[in-house]
Coordinates of C-alpha atoms in Angstrom, one line a residue:
M16 CA -25.2 -75.8 -10.1
T17 CA -24.9 -73.9 -13.4
S18 CA -26.2 -70.5 -14.4
A19 CA -28.1 -72.1 -17.4
I20 CA -31.8 -71.4 -17.3
N21 CA -34.2 -74.1 -16.5
L22 CA -36.3 -74.1 -19.8
S23 CA -39.1 -76.2 -18.1
K24 CA -39.7 -73.2 -15.7
L25 CA -40.2 -70.6 -18.4
T26 CA -43.6 -68.9 -18.7
A27 CA -45.6 -70.2 -21.6
P28 CA -45.0 -67.9 -24.5
D29 CA -47.8 -65.4 -25.5
V30 CA -47.4 -66.0 -29.2
V31 CA -48.6 -69.6 -29.0
E32 CA -52.4 -69.0 -28.7
P33 CA -55.1 -71.5 -27.5
L34 CA -57.3 -72.8 -30.3
D35 CA -60.9 -73.8 -30.3
Y36 CA -62.9 -74.9 -33.3
E37 CA -66.3 -73.9 -31.9
T38 CA -64.8 -70.3 -31.1
I39 CA -63.7 -69.8 -34.5
L40 CA -66.9 -71.1 -36.1
G41 CA -68.9 -68.9 -33.8
E42 CA -66.9 -65.8 -34.8
M43 CA -67.4 -66.6 -38.5
L44 CA -71.1 -66.8 -38.1
A45 CA -71.3 -63.7 -36.2
D46 CA -69.3 -61.9 -39.0
L47 CA -71.5 -63.3 -41.7
R48 CA -74.6 -62.2 -39.8
K49 CA -73.1 -58.8 -39.3
R50 CA -72.3 -58.6 -43.1
L51 CA -75.6 -60.3 -44.3
P52 CA -78.4 -59.5 -41.7
S53 CA -80.8 -61.5 -43.8
F54 CA -78.8 -64.6 -42.9
S55 CA -80.4 -66.3 -39.8
S56 CA -80.0 -69.9 -40.5
T57 CA -78.7 -72.0 -37.6
V58 CA -79.4 -75.4 -39.2
E59 CA -76.1 -77.2 -39.8
S60 CA -77.4 -78.7 -43.1
D61 CA -77.6 -75.1 -44.7
P62 CA -74.9 -74.7 -47.5
A63 CA -73.8 -71.5 -46.0
Y64 CA -73.3 -73.2 -42.6
K65 CA -71.3 -76.2 -44.2
I66 CA -69.1 -73.6 -45.9
L67 CA -68.2 -71.8 -42.7
E68 CA -67.7 -75.0 -40.9
V69 CA -65.0 -76.0 -43.8
A70 CA -63.5 -72.4 -43.5
A71 CA -63.4 -72.7 -39.7
Y72 CA -61.6 -75.9 -39.8
R73 CA -59.1 -74.7 -42.3
E74 CA -58.4 -71.7 -40.2
L75 CA -57.9 -73.8 -37.2
L76 CA -55.4 -76.0 -39.2
L77 CA -53.6 -72.7 -40.3
R78 CA -53.4 -71.1 -36.9
Q79 CA -52.1 -74.4 -35.4
R80 CA -49.5 -74.4 -38.1
V81 CA -48.3 -70.9 -37.0
N82 CA -48.4 -72.2 -33.3
E83 CA -46.0 -74.9 -34.5
A84 CA -43.7 -72.6 -36.5
A85 CA -43.4 -70.3 -33.3
R86 CA -42.6 -73.4 -31.1
S87 CA -40.0 -74.6 -33.6
V88 CA -37.7 -71.5 -33.2
M89 CA -37.9 -71.7 -29.3
L90 CA -35.2 -73.7 -27.5
A91 CA -37.8 -75.1 -24.9
F92 CA -39.9 -76.5 -27.6
S93 CA -37.7 -77.1 -30.8
S94 CA -37.0 -80.7 -32.0
K95 CA -35.4 -82.6 -34.6
H96 CA -33.9 -80.8 -37.5
D97 CA -35.4 -77.4 -36.2
L98 CA -33.3 -77.9 -33.0
D99 CA -30.2 -78.7 -35.0
Q100 CA -30.7 -75.3 -36.8
L101 CA -31.1 -73.6 -33.5
A102 CA -27.8 -75.5 -32.2
A103 CA -25.9 -74.1 -35.2
L104 CA -26.4 -70.6 -33.5
F105 CA -24.5 -71.8 -30.6
N106 CA -21.9 -73.4 -32.8
V107 CA -22.9 -76.9 -31.5
E108 CA -23.5 -80.1 -33.5
R109 CA -25.7 -83.0 -32.4
R110 CA -23.7 -85.9 -31.4
E111 CA -24.2 -89.2 -33.1
G112 CA -27.4 -90.7 -31.6
E113 CA -28.0 -87.8 -29.2
S114 CA -31.7 -87.2 -28.3
D115 CA -33.5 -83.8 -28.5
V116 CA -33.6 -83.7 -24.6
S117 CA -29.8 -84.0 -24.3
L118 CA -29.0 -81.5 -27.1
R119 CA -31.5 -79.0 -25.6
M120 CA -29.7 -79.2 -22.2
R121 CA -26.3 -78.8 -23.8
L122 CA -27.0 -75.6 -25.7
P123 CA -27.3 -73.1 -22.9
L124 CA -24.4 -74.8 -21.1
S125 CA -22.3 -74.3 -24.3
L126 CA -22.1 -70.4 -23.4
E127 CA -20.4 -71.4 -20.2
G128 CA -18.1 -73.6 -22.0
L129 CA -16.5 -70.6 -23.7
S130 CA -15.0 -69.6 -20.5
T131 CA -11.2 -70.9 -19.9
A132 CA -11.4 -69.9 -16.2
G133 CA -12.6 -73.3 -15.2
P134 CA -16.3 -72.5 -14.1
R135 CA -18.4 -75.5 -13.1
G136 CA -20.7 -75.0 -16.1
A137 CA -17.9 -75.2 -18.5
Y138 CA -16.8 -78.6 -17.1
H139 CA -20.4 -79.6 -17.1
Y140 CA -20.9 -78.7 -20.8
H141 CA -17.7 -80.3 -22.1
A142 CA -18.2 -83.5 -20.2
L143 CA -21.7 -83.8 -21.6
S144 CA -20.3 -83.1 -25.1
A145 CA -17.4 -85.7 -24.9
S146 CA -19.5 -88.6 -25.5
S147 CA -23.2 -89.5 -26.3
D148 CA -23.2 -92.1 -23.6
V149 CA -22.9 -89.3 -21.0
K150 CA -26.3 -88.9 -19.4
D151 CA -25.5 -86.7 -16.5
V152 CA -22.5 -84.9 -14.9
S153 CA -21.6 -83.5 -11.6
V154 CA -18.7 -81.2 -10.9
V155 CA -17.3 -80.5 -7.4
S156 CA -13.9 -79.1 -6.2
P157 CA -13.0 -81.0 -3.0
K158 CA -10.1 -78.6 -2.5
P159 CA -8.6 -75.6 -4.2
G160 CA -7.1 -76.6 -7.6
E161 CA -8.8 -79.8 -7.7
V162 CA -12.0 -80.8 -9.8
A163 CA -13.8 -84.0 -9.3
V164 CA -16.3 -85.0 -12.3
T165 CA -18.7 -87.7 -11.9
V166 CA -20.2 -89.3 -14.9
L167 CA -23.6 -91.1 -15.2
S168 CA -24.1 -93.3 -18.2
H169 CA -27.1 -93.6 -20.3
H170 CA -26.7 -97.5 -20.5
G171 CA -27.8 -100.0 -17.8
R172 CA -27.6 -98.9 -14.4
G173 CA -25.7 -95.8 -15.3
E174 CA -22.1 -96.9 -14.6
A175 CA -19.9 -95.6 -17.1
S176 CA -17.3 -97.8 -19.0
P177 CA -13.6 -97.2 -18.7
S178 CA -13.6 -96.0 -22.3
V179 CA -16.2 -93.4 -21.7
L180 CA -14.4 -92.2 -18.6
S181 CA -11.2 -92.1 -20.6
T182 CA -12.9 -90.0 -23.4
V183 CA -14.3 -87.6 -21.0
S184 CA -11.0 -87.2 -19.1
Q185 CA -9.2 -86.4 -22.3
A186 CA -11.9 -83.8 -23.2
L187 CA -11.6 -82.1 -19.9
N188 CA -7.8 -82.2 -19.8
A189 CA -7.5 -80.7 -23.2
E190 CA -5.2 -77.6 -23.2
E191 CA -8.1 -75.3 -24.3
V192 CA -10.6 -76.5 -21.6
R193 CA -8.7 -77.1 -18.4
P194 CA -7.0 -74.1 -16.6
L195 CA -3.4 -74.7 -16.0
T196 CA -3.8 -74.7 -12.3
D197 CA -6.6 -77.4 -12.2
K198 CA -6.2 -81.0 -11.7
V199 CA -9.2 -82.7 -13.0
T200 CA -10.3 -86.2 -12.0
V201 CA -13.1 -88.1 -13.7
R202 CA -14.9 -91.0 -12.0
G203 CA -18.0 -93.1 -12.6
A204 CA -21.2 -92.7 -10.7
N205 CA -21.9 -94.7 -7.5
V206 CA -25.2 -96.5 -8.2
I207 CA -27.6 -97.2 -5.5
A208 CA -30.1 -100.0 -6.5
Y209 CA -33.5 -100.2 -4.9
K210 CA -36.8 -102.0 -5.7
V211 CA -40.4 -100.6 -5.7
V212 CA -42.8 -102.9 -4.2
A213 CA -46.5 -101.5 -3.5
T214 CA -50.0 -102.6 -3.1
L215 CA -52.7 -100.6 -4.9
I216 CA -55.9 -100.5 -3.0
C217 CA -58.7 -99.9 -5.6
F218 CA -62.3 -98.9 -5.8
A219 CA -64.6 -101.6 -6.7
D220 CA -65.7 -100.4 -10.3
P221 CA -62.4 -99.7 -12.2
D222 CA -60.7 -102.3 -14.4
R223 CA -57.7 -103.4 -12.4
N224 CA -55.6 -104.1 -15.4
V225 CA -56.2 -100.5 -16.6
V226 CA -55.5 -99.1 -13.2
T227 CA -52.3 -101.2 -12.7
K228 CA -51.1 -100.3 -16.3
A229 CA -51.5 -96.7 -15.5
A230 CA -49.9 -96.7 -12.2
R231 CA -46.9 -98.8 -13.5
Q232 CA -46.2 -96.4 -16.4
A233 CA -46.4 -93.5 -14.0
A234 CA -44.1 -95.2 -11.5
E235 CA -41.7 -96.0 -14.5
E236 CA -41.7 -92.3 -15.6
Y237 CA -41.0 -91.2 -11.9
V238 CA -38.0 -93.6 -11.5
A239 CA -36.5 -92.8 -14.9
D240 CA -36.8 -89.0 -14.2
T241 CA -35.0 -89.5 -10.9
H242 CA -32.2 -91.5 -12.3
Q243 CA -29.8 -88.4 -12.1
L244 CA -26.8 -87.5 -10.1
G245 CA -27.7 -86.2 -6.7
R246 CA -31.5 -86.8 -7.2
A247 CA -33.6 -88.1 -4.2
V248 CA -36.3 -90.9 -4.6
T249 CA -38.9 -90.0 -2.2
R250 CA -41.7 -92.2 -0.9
S251 CA -44.1 -89.4 -1.4
G252 CA -43.1 -89.1 -5.1
L253 CA -43.6 -92.8 -5.7
I254 CA -47.0 -92.7 -3.9
A255 CA -48.0 -89.7 -5.9
A256 CA -47.1 -91.5 -9.0
L257 CA -48.9 -94.7 -8.3
H258 CA -52.0 -92.9 -7.1
Q259 CA -53.7 -93.0 -10.4
P260 CA -57.6 -92.7 -11.1
G261 CA -59.4 -95.8 -9.6
V262 CA -56.7 -96.1 -6.9
M263 CA -58.2 -95.4 -3.4
N264 CA -54.9 -95.8 -1.3
V265 CA -51.3 -96.9 -1.9
K266 CA -49.4 -99.0 0.6
L267 CA -45.6 -98.6 -0.3
T268 CA -43.5 -101.4 1.1
S269 CA -40.3 -100.5 -0.5
P270 CA -38.4 -98.4 -0.4
A271 CA -39.0 -98.2 3.2
T272 CA -37.4 -94.7 3.5
D273 CA -36.6 -91.9 1.1
I274 CA -33.4 -92.6 -1.0
T275 CA -31.0 -89.5 -0.8
T276 CA -28.0 -89.3 -3.0
A277 CA -24.8 -87.3 -2.9
S278 CA -23.6 -85.5 -6.0
H279 CA -21.7 -88.5 -7.0
E280 CA -24.4 -91.0 -6.6
A281 CA -27.5 -91.9 -8.5
A282 CA -30.6 -94.2 -7.6
W283 CA -31.4 -97.0 -10.0
C284 CA -34.7 -99.0 -9.7
T285 CA -34.2 -102.7 -10.4
E286 CA -37.9 -103.7 -10.2
I287 CA -41.3 -102.6 -9.9
T288 CA -43.7 -105.1 -8.2
L289 CA -47.5 -104.0 -7.8
A290 CA -50.1 -106.0 -6.2
V291 CA -53.9 -105.1 -6.2
S292 CA -56.5 -105.4 -3.5
D293 CA -60.1 -104.2 -3.0
G294 CA -60.8 -101.2 -0.8

């Protein structure tokens, strides 16, 4: 574990306000009636009403732009070139081909990377920064003075190539990164393959194709999210993902049990097979 804040668990910022066109229009109508008591029209065809509709819509767009501007300077929401500007504050540059998600994860870790005492977070940051092919990293110390770093790749099943492992090893063994007393070993992840096989028991009315598509998409998102080092793939998680609107029940055949992984392991789904039956 590192001391970096989990951005996804932060409370929603107060500066980003909820917007509703009808509320804005209602406030404008009330303000107009207060300023002009003789105005009592509630007919949408009235010219004054139309003008307020235009004004309310324009205000909605303006306030939405303010919301977007506020989000653009927050690490949890910033993206693309706005995120690059935030990264510059950390003295971090986007790697070639690096996604917003990856860069956003590296930025808080970069502060731990300033340490030369060899904390777990520093090794984590420098390993992630070594190559754009690095998807996830785990750092453990099997015994005092020894550091084992496991690398999960973005490509294929997640097995890092020898060249990527060499690049990470060189980065972590650099004089300005590795403490003199540490012996650092870099290894590839042990990938555990599994299949998802399930039967969706549906209600009579829903379109089976629509239901199956939604269930497959949710399952794909779940297995992609759990393709991380040390992340478990649970039957309850898969069933929850497959239980989309229109599904009455889910019979999950595979995996037969939860898939637990150690810090040097990652679960990889090779196939998702879904059948459909009536309830």
